[in-house]
GROMACS .gro file of C-alpha atoms in nm:
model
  107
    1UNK     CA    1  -2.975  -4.372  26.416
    2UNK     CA    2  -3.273  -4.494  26.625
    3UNK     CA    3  -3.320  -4.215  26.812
    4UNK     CA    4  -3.370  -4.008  26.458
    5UNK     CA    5  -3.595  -4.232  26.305
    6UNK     CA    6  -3.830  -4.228  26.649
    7UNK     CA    7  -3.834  -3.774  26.621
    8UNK     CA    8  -3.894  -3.845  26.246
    9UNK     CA    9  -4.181  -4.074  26.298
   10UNK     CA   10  -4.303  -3.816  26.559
   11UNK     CA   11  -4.280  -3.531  26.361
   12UNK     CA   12  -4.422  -3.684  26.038
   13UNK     CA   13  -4.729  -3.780  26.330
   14UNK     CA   14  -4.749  -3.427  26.392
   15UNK     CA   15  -4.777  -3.344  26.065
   16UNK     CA   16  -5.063  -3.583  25.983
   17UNK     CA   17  -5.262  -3.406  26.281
   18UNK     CA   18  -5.247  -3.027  26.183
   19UNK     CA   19  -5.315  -3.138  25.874
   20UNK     CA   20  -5.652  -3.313  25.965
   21UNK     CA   21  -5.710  -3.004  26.241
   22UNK     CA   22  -5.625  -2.719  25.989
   23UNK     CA   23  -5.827  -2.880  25.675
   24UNK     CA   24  -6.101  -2.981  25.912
   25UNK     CA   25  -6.308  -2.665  25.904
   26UNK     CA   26  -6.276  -2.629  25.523
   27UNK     CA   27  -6.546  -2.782  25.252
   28UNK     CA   28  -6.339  -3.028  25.012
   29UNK     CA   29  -6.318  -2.893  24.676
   30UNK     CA   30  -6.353  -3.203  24.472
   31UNK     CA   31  -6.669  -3.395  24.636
   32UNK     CA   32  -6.897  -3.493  24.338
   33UNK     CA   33  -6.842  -3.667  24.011
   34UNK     CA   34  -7.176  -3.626  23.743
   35UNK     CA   35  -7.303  -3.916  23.567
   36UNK     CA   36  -7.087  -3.826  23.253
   37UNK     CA   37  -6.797  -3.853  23.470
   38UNK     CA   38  -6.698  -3.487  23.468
   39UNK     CA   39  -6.668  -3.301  23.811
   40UNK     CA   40  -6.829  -2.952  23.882
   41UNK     CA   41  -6.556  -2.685  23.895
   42UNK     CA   42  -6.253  -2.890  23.749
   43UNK     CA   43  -6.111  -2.926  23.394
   44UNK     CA   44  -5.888  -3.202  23.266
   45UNK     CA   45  -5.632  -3.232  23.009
   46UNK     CA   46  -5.531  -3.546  22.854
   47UNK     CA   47  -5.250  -3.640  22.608
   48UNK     CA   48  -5.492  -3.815  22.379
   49UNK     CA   49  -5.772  -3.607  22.207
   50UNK     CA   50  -6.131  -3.720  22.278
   51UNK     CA   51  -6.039  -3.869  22.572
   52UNK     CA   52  -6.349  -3.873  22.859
   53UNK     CA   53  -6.276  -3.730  23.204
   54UNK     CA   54  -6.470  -4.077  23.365
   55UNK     CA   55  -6.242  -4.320  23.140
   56UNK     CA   56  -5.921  -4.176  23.313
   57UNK     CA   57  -6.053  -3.993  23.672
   58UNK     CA   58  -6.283  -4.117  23.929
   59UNK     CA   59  -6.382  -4.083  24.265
   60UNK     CA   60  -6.452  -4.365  24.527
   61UNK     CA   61  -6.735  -4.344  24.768
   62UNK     CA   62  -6.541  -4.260  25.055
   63UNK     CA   63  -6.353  -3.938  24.869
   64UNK     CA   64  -6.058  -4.092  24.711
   65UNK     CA   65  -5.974  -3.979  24.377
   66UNK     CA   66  -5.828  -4.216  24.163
   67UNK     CA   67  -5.610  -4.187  23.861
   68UNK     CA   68  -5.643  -4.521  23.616
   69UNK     CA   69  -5.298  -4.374  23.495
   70UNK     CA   70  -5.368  -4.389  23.133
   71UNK     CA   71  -5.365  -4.179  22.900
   72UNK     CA   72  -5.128  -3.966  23.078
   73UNK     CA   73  -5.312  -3.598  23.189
   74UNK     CA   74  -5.395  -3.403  23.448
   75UNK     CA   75  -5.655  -3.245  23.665
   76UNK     CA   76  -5.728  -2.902  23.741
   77UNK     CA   77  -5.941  -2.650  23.898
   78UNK     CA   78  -6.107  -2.386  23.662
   79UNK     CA   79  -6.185  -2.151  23.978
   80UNK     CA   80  -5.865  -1.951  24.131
   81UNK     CA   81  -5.803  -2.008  24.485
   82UNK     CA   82  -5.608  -1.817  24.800
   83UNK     CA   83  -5.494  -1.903  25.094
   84UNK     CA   84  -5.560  -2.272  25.114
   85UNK     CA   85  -5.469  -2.592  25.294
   86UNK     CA   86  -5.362  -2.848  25.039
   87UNK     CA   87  -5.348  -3.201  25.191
   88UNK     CA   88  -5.323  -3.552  24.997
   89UNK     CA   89  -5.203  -3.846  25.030
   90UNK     CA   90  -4.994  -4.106  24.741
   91UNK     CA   91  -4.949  -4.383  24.644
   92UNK     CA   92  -4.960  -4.666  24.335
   93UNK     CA   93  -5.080  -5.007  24.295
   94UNK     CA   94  -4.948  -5.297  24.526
   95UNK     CA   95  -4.641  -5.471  24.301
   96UNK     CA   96  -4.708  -5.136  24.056
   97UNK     CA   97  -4.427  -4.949  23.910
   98UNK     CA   98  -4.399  -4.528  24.041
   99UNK     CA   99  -4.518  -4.336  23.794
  100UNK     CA  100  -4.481  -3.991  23.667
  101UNK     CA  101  -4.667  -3.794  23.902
  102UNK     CA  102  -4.734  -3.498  24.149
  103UNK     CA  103  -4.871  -3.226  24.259
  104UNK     CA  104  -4.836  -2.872  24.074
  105UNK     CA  105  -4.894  -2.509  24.194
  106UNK     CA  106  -4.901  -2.209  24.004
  107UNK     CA  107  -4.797  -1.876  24.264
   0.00000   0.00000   0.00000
């Protein structure tokens, strides 16, 4: 059982640098939030009417986009996109419950 859990912690090391080697070269999609709290390019639904993109999404000075949770919705680009590197990282609240959540692609 150890000697799985030390190729597992390899290979999930491995994984962690292609991913920062193969996404390096690329510009980041999401890199700008406007005063109003929309972003440039992206669209959001949200289960409540009227809700504002700001009061649910925003994005931290270092890049990290963060979901408040509530209402429930959902992000999404409004430009189609091929052949791309996808790469993210998640996670909830210290002592927070897991949510509903993920990541969705339409092919």
């Amino acid at each position: 059982m150890l000697a799985f859990m030390s190729i597992q912690s390899y290979a999930w090391v491995g994984l962690a640098i292609f991913s920062l080697s193969v996404g390096a070269s690329a510009e980041p999609v999401l890199n700008s939030q406007a005063d109003d709290g929309e972003f440039e390019g992206w669209a959001t639904y949200h289960e409540k009417a009227g809700v504002k993109t700001g009061d649910v999404w925003s994005l931290a000075d270092d890049g990290v986009l963060i979901c408040r949770g509530q209402p429930r919705g959902y992000l999404y680009t409004k430009k189609s996109y091929v052949n791309f590197t996808l790469s993210f990282e998640w996670r909830w609240p210290v002592g927070g419950e897991a949510g509903k959540g993920g990541v969705l692609l339409r092919t």
